[in-house]
XYZ file of N, CA, C and O in Angstrom:
332
model
N -130.620 -175.297 -108.840
C -129.524 -176.251 -109.645
C -128.274 -175.995 -108.601
O -127.718 -176.845 -108.473
N -127.643 -174.875 -108.956
C -126.436 -174.629 -108.293
C -126.343 -174.828 -106.972
O -125.142 -175.260 -106.405
N -127.100 -175.117 -106.133
C -127.179 -175.114 -104.277
C -127.801 -176.723 -104.280
O -127.541 -176.784 -103.063
N -127.949 -177.650 -105.177
C -128.703 -178.642 -105.021
C -127.292 -179.923 -104.789
O -126.339 -179.491 -105.266
N -127.943 -180.722 -104.035
C -126.991 -181.988 -103.892
C -127.419 -183.278 -104.754
O -128.282 -183.552 -105.094
N -126.403 -183.741 -105.331
C -126.728 -184.961 -106.344
C -127.396 -186.059 -105.802
O -126.720 -186.140 -104.510
N -127.969 -186.507 -106.211
C -128.653 -188.092 -105.378
C -127.395 -188.831 -105.700
O -127.068 -189.265 -106.329
N -127.567 -189.800 -104.303
C -126.843 -190.896 -104.509
C -126.869 -191.968 -105.724
O -127.786 -191.993 -106.063
N -125.631 -192.454 -106.197
C -125.803 -193.176 -107.081
C -125.867 -194.679 -106.999
O -126.325 -195.605 -107.794
N -126.019 -194.727 -105.969
C -126.260 -196.422 -105.341
C -126.608 -196.400 -103.629
O -126.285 -195.687 -103.405
N -127.343 -197.321 -103.781
C -128.257 -197.083 -102.067
C -126.718 -197.743 -101.236
O -126.917 -197.001 -99.781
N -125.479 -198.187 -101.308
C -124.342 -197.936 -100.406
C -123.836 -196.617 -100.024
O -123.529 -196.517 -99.073
N -124.506 -195.683 -100.566
C -124.106 -194.004 -100.376
C -124.878 -193.592 -99.274
O -124.616 -192.884 -98.939
N -126.063 -194.497 -98.933
C -126.966 -193.816 -97.950
C -126.537 -194.331 -96.316
O -126.104 -195.455 -96.815
N -126.757 -194.259 -95.595
C -126.604 -194.239 -94.276
C -127.547 -195.887 -94.311
O -128.683 -195.527 -93.573
N -126.651 -196.545 -93.920
C -127.079 -197.952 -93.381
C -127.873 -198.053 -92.340
O -129.162 -198.596 -92.197
N -127.556 -197.558 -91.324
C -128.151 -197.763 -89.954
C -129.638 -196.814 -90.326
O -130.754 -197.513 -89.453
N -129.766 -196.088 -90.894
C -131.262 -195.098 -91.232
C -132.128 -195.843 -91.992
O -133.409 -195.360 -92.321
N -131.673 -197.085 -92.488
C -132.588 -197.450 -93.916
C -133.500 -198.984 -93.531
O -132.921 -199.627 -94.594
N -133.828 -199.200 -92.237
C -134.533 -200.443 -92.204
C -136.004 -200.413 -93.171
O -136.416 -199.579 -93.479
N -136.001 -201.553 -93.971
C -136.715 -201.659 -95.031
C -138.100 -201.664 -94.636
O -138.855 -201.723 -93.323
N -139.011 -200.439 -94.633
C -140.409 -199.995 -94.368
C -141.316 -201.590 -94.677
O -140.866 -202.520 -95.475
N -141.925 -202.028 -93.320
C -142.877 -203.172 -93.493
C -144.079 -202.747 -93.460
O -144.835 -201.701 -93.160
N -145.242 -203.548 -93.618
C -146.618 -203.556 -93.420
C -147.528 -202.364 -94.080
O -147.187 -201.939 -95.148
N -148.310 -201.041 -93.398
C -148.539 -200.491 -94.002
C -147.772 -199.385 -94.741
O -147.839 -198.641 -95.421
N -146.725 -198.961 -93.788
C -145.862 -198.140 -94.062
C -145.164 -198.767 -95.834
O -145.194 -197.514 -96.916
N -144.958 -199.710 -96.063
C -144.799 -200.223 -97.315
C -145.524 -200.270 -98.175
O -144.834 -199.712 -99.648
N -146.991 -200.605 -97.677
C -148.210 -200.649 -98.946
C -148.195 -198.868 -99.126
O -148.360 -198.272 -100.348
N -147.878 -197.743 -98.265
C -147.905 -196.208 -98.709
C -146.889 -196.158 -99.441
O -147.202 -195.069 -100.656
N -145.796 -196.297 -99.459
C -144.989 -196.516 -100.295
C -145.372 -196.817 -102.004
O -144.774 -195.893 -102.632
N -145.561 -198.033 -101.710
C -145.777 -198.556 -103.228
C -146.800 -197.967 -103.475
O -146.794 -197.634 -105.048
N -148.005 -197.158 -102.939
C -148.836 -196.288 -103.552
C -148.510 -195.276 -103.815
O -148.962 -194.711 -105.332
N -147.874 -194.520 -103.065
C -147.119 -193.457 -103.956
C -146.332 -193.621 -105.116
O -146.135 -192.709 -106.067
N -145.507 -194.598 -104.921
C -144.837 -194.626 -106.154
C -145.552 -195.161 -107.415
O -144.866 -194.709 -108.482
N -146.856 -195.373 -107.161
C -147.644 -195.995 -108.026
C -148.407 -194.478 -108.935
O -149.316 -194.189 -109.445
N -148.144 -193.342 -107.854
C -148.918 -191.825 -108.621
C -149.472 -191.368 -108.050
O -150.428 -190.759 -108.183
N -149.967 -192.458 -106.703
C -151.487 -191.733 -106.108
C -151.345 -191.297 -105.393
O -150.657 -190.338 -104.610
N -152.556 -189.916 -105.100
C -152.234 -189.068 -104.202
C -152.774 -189.416 -102.409
O -152.958 -190.375 -102.542
N -152.313 -188.890 -101.960
C -152.900 -188.661 -100.484
C -153.803 -189.143 -99.969
O -154.542 -190.274 -99.238
N -154.991 -188.650 -100.604
C -156.531 -188.877 -100.409
C -156.870 -190.399 -101.040
O -157.570 -190.989 -100.547
N -156.586 -190.695 -102.405
C -156.578 -192.038 -103.001
C -156.027 -193.294 -102.052
O -156.838 -194.069 -102.208
N -154.931 -193.045 -101.783
C -154.410 -193.443 -100.815
C -154.718 -194.038 -99.712
O -155.354 -195.311 -99.021
N -155.266 -192.891 -98.846
C -156.112 -193.050 -97.554
C -157.525 -193.864 -97.831
O -158.070 -194.758 -96.786
N -157.791 -193.733 -98.593
C -159.475 -194.104 -99.372
C -159.001 -195.759 -99.524
O -159.932 -196.884 -99.112
N -157.984 -195.888 -99.781
C -157.757 -197.386 -100.661
C -157.317 -198.066 -99.315
O -158.029 -199.272 -99.054
N -156.845 -197.697 -98.390
C -156.113 -198.658 -97.210
C -156.973 -198.232 -96.098
O -156.980 -198.928 -95.157
N -158.143 -197.672 -96.040
C -158.792 -197.022 -94.845
C -158.572 -196.319 -93.738
O -158.833 -196.744 -92.457
N -157.501 -195.192 -93.825
C -156.762 -194.723 -93.217
C -157.069 -193.057 -93.648
O -157.571 -193.099 -94.514
N -156.969 -192.384 -92.886
C -157.093 -190.627 -92.366
C -155.889 -190.348 -93.581
O -154.909 -190.896 -93.970
N -156.410 -189.193 -94.291
C -155.522 -188.233 -95.177
C -154.328 -188.050 -94.222
O -152.714 -187.875 -94.536
N -154.619 -187.519 -93.214
C -153.536 -187.019 -92.322
C -152.562 -187.862 -91.720
O -151.474 -188.187 -91.782
N -152.486 -189.170 -91.742
C -152.094 -190.112 -91.178
C -151.163 -190.821 -92.436
O -149.985 -190.916 -92.314
N -151.862 -190.762 -93.704
C -150.750 -190.992 -94.762
C -149.734 -190.136 -95.097
O -148.716 -190.288 -95.653
N -150.215 -188.616 -95.114
C -149.509 -187.600 -94.872
C -148.493 -187.563 -94.095
O -147.124 -187.514 -93.677
N -149.053 -188.059 -92.800
C -147.767 -187.746 -91.546
C -146.804 -189.239 -92.029
O -145.574 -189.419 -91.972
N -147.601 -190.409 -92.631
C -146.196 -191.574 -92.729
C -145.337 -191.146 -94.006
O -144.325 -192.066 -94.437
N -145.987 -190.521 -95.137
C -145.070 -190.109 -95.788
C -143.739 -189.064 -95.476
O -142.448 -189.190 -96.226
N -144.208 -188.351 -94.593
C -143.021 -187.549 -93.682
C -142.095 -188.413 -93.206
O -140.864 -188.128 -93.266
N -142.635 -188.824 -92.606
C -141.515 -190.229 -91.621
C -140.808 -191.003 -92.848
O -139.816 -190.899 -92.650
N -141.366 -191.109 -93.946
C -140.690 -191.515 -94.943
C -139.447 -191.195 -95.324
O -138.575 -191.275 -95.355
N -139.980 -189.454 -95.557
C -139.097 -188.543 -96.463
C -138.097 -188.524 -95.507
O -136.763 -188.537 -95.825
N -138.443 -188.324 -94.072
C -137.028 -188.226 -93.447
C -136.312 -189.488 -92.950
O -134.982 -189.124 -93.031
N -136.668 -190.879 -93.297
C -135.893 -191.678 -93.021
C -134.742 -191.665 -94.481
O -133.916 -192.031 -94.124
N -135.457 -191.163 -95.129
C -134.538 -191.273 -96.431
C -133.729 -190.225 -96.751
O -133.214 -189.866 -97.662
N -133.637 -188.939 -95.939
C -133.623 -187.713 -96.064
C -133.878 -187.062 -97.541
O -132.492 -186.525 -98.000
N -135.266 -187.753 -97.921
C -135.433 -187.105 -98.748
C -136.284 -185.560 -98.859
O -136.452 -185.084 -97.808
N -136.028 -184.490 -99.939
C -136.282 -183.241 -99.740
C -137.741 -183.416 -100.573
O -138.239 -182.033 -100.434
N -138.255 -184.121 -101.405
C -139.394 -184.116 -102.182
C -139.947 -185.801 -102.030
O -138.945 -186.762 -101.707
N -141.203 -185.681 -102.424
C -141.545 -186.901 -102.456
C -140.900 -188.091 -103.914
O -140.869 -189.184 -103.843
N -141.018 -186.856 -104.482
C -140.658 -187.648 -105.766
C -138.746 -188.287 -105.287
O -138.294 -189.114 -105.843
N -138.214 -187.201 -104.800
C -136.496 -187.689 -104.425
C -136.953 -189.118 -103.660
O -136.322 -190.085 -103.684
N -137.873 -188.846 -102.539
C -137.578 -190.562 -102.089
C -138.198 -191.638 -102.709
O -138.021 -192.506 -102.483
N -139.099 -191.296 -103.508
C -139.387 -192.364 -104.761
C -138.204 -192.934 -105.419
O -137.765 -194.457 -105.731
N -137.455 -192.052 -105.733
C -136.113 -192.356 -106.481
C -135.143 -193.412 -105.496
O -134.556 -194.542 -105.563
N -135.166 -192.944 -104.255
C -134.204 -193.483 -103.651
C -135.000 -194.840 -102.968
O -134.147 -195.853 -102.379
N -135.996 -194.824 -102.887
C -136.740 -196.275 -102.371
C -136.575 -197.260 -103.819
O -136.508 -198.158 -103.251
N -136.870 -196.885 -104.808
C -136.493 -197.695 -105.910
C -134.738 -198.087 -105.832
O -134.805 -199.514 -106.139
N -134.099 -197.567 -105.813
C -132.576 -197.601 -106.029
C -132.443 -198.541 -104.649
O -131.172 -199.242 -104.481
N -133.216 -198.466 -103.415
C -132.804 -199.349 -102.231
C -133.517 -200.796 -102.552
O -133.462 -201.771 -101.620
N -134.413 -200.460 -103.852
C -134.889 -202.345 -103.633
C -136.211 -202.255 -103.375
O -137.085 -203.597 -102.958
N -137.011 -200.818 -102.226
C -137.900 -200.817 -101.779
C -139.276 -201.147 -102.666
O -140.029 -201.473 -102.013
N -139.425 -200.237 -103.566
C -140.545 -200.562 -104.519
C -140.123 -201.005 -105.965
O -138.651 -200.574 -106.585
N -140.898 -200.966 -106.911
C -140.333 -201.585 -108.223
C -140.489 -200.273 -108.867
O -140.941 -199.011 -108.861
């Protein structure tokens, strides 16, 4: 905890240029992640491989500069991408 960075308190603190709202399948993946589904369950639900879901999750985390799936979910919610 002593070396951690605080999460931004508003979406305006995040870099606007890197935050294009996801669309299509990536947005669906984000919503299902936020609902607590595993990569395997998401892959089955939308009909793609688990590897595809892991790649998309990694890309979402990179876009948000998140260190974990949990942090990515919090940031996505603050941006209004998920409920």
